[in-house]
CSV table of C-alpha atoms and ligand atoms in Angstrom, one decimal:
chain,number,residue,atom,x,y,z
A,1,MET,CA,8.2,-10.5,-24.2
A,2,GLN,CA,7.5,-6.6,-24.9
A,3,TYR,CA,7.4,-4.3,-21.5
A,4,HIS,CA,5.8,-1.1,-21.3
A,5,ILE,CA,7.2,1.1,-18.4
A,6,SER,CA,4.5,-0.2,-16.2
A,7,THR,CA,5.0,-3.9,-17.0
A,8,GLY,CA,8.9,-3.6,-16.7
A,9,LEU,CA,8.1,-2.5,-12.9
A,10,VAL,CA,5.7,-5.3,-12.7
A,11,ILE,CA,8.3,-7.9,-14.0
A,12,GLN,CA,11.3,-6.8,-12.1
A,13,HIS,CA,9.2,-7.1,-8.7
A,14,PHE,CA,7.8,-10.5,-9.3
A,15,GLU,CA,11.2,-12.0,-10.2
A,16,LYS,CA,12.4,-10.8,-7.1
A,17,ASP,CA,12.2,-13.0,-3.9
A,18,CYS,CA,10.3,-10.6,-1.9
A,19,ASN,CA,7.5,-10.4,0.5
A,20,CYS,CA,4.7,-8.4,-1.6
A,21,PRO,CA,6.2,-7.4,-5.0
A,22,LEU,CA,3.1,-4.9,-4.6
A,23,CYS,CA,4.4,-3.7,-1.4
A,24,GLU,CA,7.9,-3.0,-2.9
A,25,MET,CA,5.9,-1.0,-5.8
A,26,GLU,CA,3.9,1.1,-3.6
A,27,LYS,CA,7.1,2.3,-1.8
A,28,ILE,CA,8.9,3.5,-5.4
A,29,VAL,CA,5.2,5.1,-6.3
A,30,GLU,CA,4.8,6.7,-2.9
A,31,ALA,CA,8.3,8.0,-2.9
A,32,ASN,CA,8.0,9.5,-6.6
A,33,ILE,CA,4.9,11.4,-5.7
A,34,CYS,CA,6.5,12.5,-2.5
A,35,ARG,CA,9.6,13.9,-4.7
A,36,GLU,CA,7.5,15.4,-7.2
A,37,LEU,CA,5.1,17.4,-4.5
A,38,LEU,CA,8.3,19.1,-2.9
A,39,ALA,CA,9.5,19.8,-6.2
A,40,ASP,CA,7.0,20.5,-9.1
A,41,GLY,CA,4.2,20.2,-6.8
A,42,CYS,CA,5.0,23.4,-5.0
A,43,MET,CA,4.7,25.5,-8.2
A,44,ASP,CA,1.6,24.1,-9.7
A,45,ASP,CA,-1.7,25.8,-8.7
A,46,ASP,CA,-3.6,22.5,-9.1
A,47,VAL,CA,-1.7,20.5,-7.1
A,48,ARG,CA,-1.4,23.2,-4.3
A,49,HIS,CA,-5.2,23.4,-4.5
A,50,GLN,CA,-5.6,19.6,-3.7
A,51,VAL,CA,-3.0,19.6,-0.7
A,52,ASN,CA,-5.1,22.5,0.5
A,53,ALA,CA,-8.1,20.6,0.4
A,54,ARG,CA,-6.6,16.7,1.1
A,55,GLY,CA,-3.3,17.4,3.4
A,56,PHE,CA,-1.2,14.5,4.4
A,57,CYS,CA,-1.8,11.7,7.0
A,58,LEU,CA,0.7,11.1,9.7
A,59,LYS,CA,2.8,8.3,7.3
A,60,HIS,CA,3.1,10.7,4.5
A,61,PHE,CA,4.0,13.8,6.8
A,62,GLU,CA,7.1,11.8,8.2
A,63,GLN,CA,7.9,10.3,4.9
A,64,LEU,CA,7.7,14.5,3.2
A,65,TYR,CA,9.8,15.7,6.2
A,66,GLU,CA,12.7,12.9,6.2
A,67,MET,CA,13.2,14.7,2.4
A,68,PRO,CA,15.6,17.3,1.8
A,69,SER,CA,13.2,20.2,0.9
A,70,LYS,CA,12.2,21.3,4.4
A,71,LEU,CA,11.2,24.6,2.2
A,72,GLY,CA,8.5,22.8,-0.1
A,73,LEU,CA,7.1,20.9,3.0
A,74,SER,CA,6.8,24.4,4.6
A,75,LEU,CA,4.9,26.0,1.6
A,76,GLN,CA,2.7,23.2,1.3
A,77,MET,CA,1.6,23.0,5.1
A,78,THR,CA,1.3,27.0,4.8
A,79,THR,CA,-1.5,26.3,2.2
A,80,ARG,CA,-2.9,23.6,3.9
A,81,MET,CA,-3.6,25.4,7.2
A,82,ASN,CA,-6.0,28.3,5.4
A,83,THR,CA,-8.4,24.9,4.7
A,84,ILE,CA,-7.9,24.4,8.3
A,85,PHE,CA,-8.2,27.6,10.0
A,86,LYS,CA,-11.8,28.0,7.6
A,87,THR,CA,-12.9,25.4,10.1
A,88,PHE,CA,-11.2,26.4,13.3
A,89,GLN,CA,-13.6,29.2,14.5
A,90,PRO,CA,-14.4,30.2,17.6
A,91,VAL,CA,-17.9,28.1,18.9
A,92,ASN,CA,-20.8,29.5,21.2
A,93,SER,CA,-22.6,26.7,21.7
A,94,THR,CA,-22.0,22.6,22.2
A,95,ARG,CA,-24.0,21.6,19.3
A,96,LYS,CA,-21.8,23.9,16.9
A,97,ALA,CA,-18.7,22.7,19.1
A,98,LYS,CA,-19.6,18.8,18.4
A,99,LYS,CA,-20.5,19.8,14.4
A,100,GLN,CA,-16.5,21.5,14.4
A,101,ALA,CA,-14.9,18.3,15.9
A,102,LYS,CA,-16.3,15.9,13.2
A,103,ALA,CA,-14.9,18.5,10.6
A,104,LEU,CA,-11.8,18.7,12.2
A,105,GLU,CA,-11.5,14.8,13.0
A,106,SER,CA,-12.4,14.6,9.3
A,107,GLU,CA,-9.8,16.9,7.9
A,108,LEU,CA,-7.1,14.2,9.4
A,109,THR,CA,-8.3,11.4,7.4
A,110,THR,CA,-7.2,12.7,4.1
A,111,CYS,CA,-4.1,12.8,2.2
A,112,ILE,CA,-3.1,14.0,-1.2
A,113,VAL,CA,-0.3,11.3,-1.3
A,114,CYS,CA,-2.6,8.8,-0.1
A,115,ASP,CA,-4.9,9.6,-3.1
A,116,TYR,CA,-2.3,9.6,-5.5
A,117,THR,CA,-0.8,6.2,-4.8
A,118,GLN,CA,-3.8,4.8,-4.8
A,119,LYS,CA,-4.7,6.3,-8.1
A,120,GLU,CA,-1.2,5.1,-9.3
A,121,MET,CA,-1.6,1.7,-7.9
A,122,VAL,CA,-4.8,0.8,-9.4
A,123,LYS,CA,-2.9,0.9,-13.2
A,124,TYR,CA,-0.6,-1.9,-11.7
A,125,TYR,CA,-3.3,-4.1,-10.6
A,126,LYS,CA,-4.7,-4.0,-13.9
A,127,THR,CA,-1.6,-4.4,-15.9
A,128,ILE,CA,-1.0,-7.4,-13.5
A,129,ALA,CA,-4.1,-9.1,-14.3
A,130,GLN,CA,-3.6,-8.2,-18.0
A,131,LEU,CA,-0.4,-9.8,-18.2
A,132,PHE,CA,-1.5,-13.0,-16.6
A,133,ASP,CA,-4.2,-13.1,-19.5
A,134,LYS,CA,-1.3,-12.1,-22.3
A,135,GLU,CA,1.9,-14.2,-20.8
A,136,ASP,CA,2.5,-17.2,-20.2
A,137,GLN,CA,5.8,-16.6,-19.0
A,138,PHE,CA,4.0,-14.4,-16.4
A,139,LYS,CA,1.7,-17.0,-15.2
A,140,GLN,CA,4.7,-19.0,-14.1
A,141,MET,CA,6.1,-16.1,-11.9
A,142,LEU,CA,3.1,-15.6,-10.2
A,143,ALA,CA,2.7,-19.1,-9.4
A,144,SER,CA,6.2,-19.2,-8.2
A,145,SER,CA,5.9,-15.6,-6.2
A,146,ASN,CA,5.4,-15.7,-2.4
A,147,GLY,CA,2.2,-14.1,-2.2
A,148,PHE,CA,1.1,-10.8,-1.2
A,149,CYS,CA,-0.1,-9.1,2.1
A,150,LEU,CA,-3.3,-9.2,2.5
A,151,LYS,CA,-4.2,-5.5,1.4
A,152,HIS,CA,-2.8,-6.2,-2.0
A,153,TYR,CA,-4.5,-9.6,-2.3
A,154,ALA,CA,-7.6,-7.8,-1.7
A,155,LYS,CA,-6.7,-5.3,-4.6
A,156,LEU,CA,-5.8,-7.9,-7.1
A,157,LEU,CA,-9.1,-9.6,-6.3
A,158,GLU,CA,-10.8,-6.4,-6.6
A,159,TYR,CA,-9.6,-5.9,-10.5
A,160,SER,CA,-9.5,-9.5,-11.7
A,161,ASP,CA,-11.9,-8.7,-14.4
A,162,PHE,CA,-8.8,-6.8,-16.5
A,163,ALA,CA,-7.8,-10.8,-17.0
A,164,PHE,CA,-10.5,-10.8,-19.4
A,165,PHE,CA,-11.1,-14.3,-20.4
A,166,SER,CA,-8.7,-15.6,-18.0
A,167,SER,CA,-10.4,-14.3,-15.0
A,168,ALA,CA,-11.3,-17.6,-13.6
A,169,GLN,CA,-7.3,-18.9,-14.0
A,170,TYR,CA,-6.3,-15.7,-12.4
A,171,LEU,CA,-8.2,-15.8,-9.5
A,172,LYS,CA,-7.7,-19.6,-9.1
A,173,ALA,CA,-3.5,-19.0,-9.5
A,174,LEU,CA,-4.0,-15.8,-6.9
A,175,TYR,CA,-5.7,-17.9,-4.6
A,176,GLU,CA,-3.1,-21.0,-4.9
A,177,VAL,CA,-0.1,-18.8,-4.3
A,178,GLU,CA,-2.0,-16.8,-1.4
A,179,SER,CA,-3.2,-20.2,0.2
A,180,ASN,CA,0.4,-21.8,0.6
A,181,ARG,CA,1.9,-18.2,2.2
A,182,LEU,CA,-1.1,-18.0,4.7
A,183,ASN,CA,-1.3,-21.9,5.7
A,184,LYS,CA,2.5,-21.7,5.8
A,185,SER,CA,2.0,-18.5,8.4
A,186,VAL,CA,-0.4,-20.6,10.4
A,187,GLU,CA,2.1,-23.6,10.6
A,188,LEU,CA,4.6,-21.3,11.9
A,189,LEU,CA,2.4,-19.7,14.3
A,190,GLN,CA,1.5,-23.3,15.7
A,191,ALA,CA,5.0,-24.3,15.8
A,192,PHE,CA,5.9,-20.9,17.9
A,193,SER,CA,3.4,-21.3,20.4
A,194,ASN,CA,3.9,-24.9,20.8
A,195,ARG,CA,7.9,-24.2,21.5
A,196,HIS,CA,6.6,-22.2,24.3
A,197,ASP,CA,5.2,-25.3,26.3
A,198,TYR,CA,7.5,-26.4,29.0
A,199,ARG,CA,7.7,-29.5,27.5
A,200,ASN,CA,9.6,-28.0,25.0
A,201,LEU,CA,12.1,-25.7,26.6
A,202,GLY,CA,15.2,-25.3,25.3
A,203,LYS,CA,14.1,-26.6,21.7
A,204,PRO,CA,15.4,-25.0,19.0
A,205,LEU,CA,12.7,-22.4,17.3
A,206,GLY,CA,14.2,-22.7,13.9
A,207,GLU,CA,11.9,-20.9,11.2
A,208,ALA,CA,9.1,-20.5,13.5
A,209,THR,CA,11.3,-17.7,15.0
A,210,ASN,CA,10.1,-15.2,12.4
A,211,ALA,CA,6.4,-16.4,12.9
A,212,LEU,CA,4.8,-13.5,14.4
A,213,PRO,CA,6.9,-10.6,12.0
A,214,ARG,CA,5.6,-12.9,9.3
A,215,ILE,CA,2.1,-12.8,9.9
A,216,LYS,CA,2.4,-9.0,10.5
A,217,ASN,CA,3.5,-8.8,7.0
A,218,ASP,CA,0.7,-10.7,5.8
A,219,PHE,CA,-1.8,-8.2,7.4
A,220,PHE,CA,0.0,-5.3,6.9
A,221,GLY,CA,2.4,-5.6,4.4
A,222,LYS,CA,6.2,-4.8,4.8
A,223,LYS,CA,6.9,-1.0,5.6
B,301,ZN,ZN1,1.5,-5.8,-0.1
B,302,ZN,ZN1,-1.2,9.2,3.3
């Protein structure tokens, strides 16, 4: 196989025995974006303009705060506050207060790191579909993977047309790997619940011990 930069990251994570290869890749993408935002992004007018307009969500603010460049984050947040102060104004009527409440709430729902991450991840969703179309070896890798969290499974479905003539085969392969995963989770949840029946008191939980963390990962991915 000839790997491009983006296909290299895909192969590397599909070869690993991991919970969701796309969650792992997304973590790398997010970390790179955060690093760039606090380094060159502080100086780049276009980036500053976008941070000004979109800001950060709680998750990414905390991720940025954990990084060494506190000055970078402070500069970005100073810029961001210019936008907030355009909305944060004295109001003299309840009608205007309700309007401002909506405007302030919507400022809390946008994030430049989420925007950049989504844009970057779309390239990987497309690459995965294209690899399935072109590489037999990759079909095997997908078939023997552990499936995906539901968010990333949905994204792979959304971009499945990039597998072109192999789309139907790709959808079937995705469904098989995902249904194995979800059926196993349901089986473990049932086993976990059954062990709490008084007739089963004292019996070991075995694999079912992880039933709830496992279903959490199925729904929300691994943080
Ligand atoms: Zn995931
Ligand atoms: Zn975010």
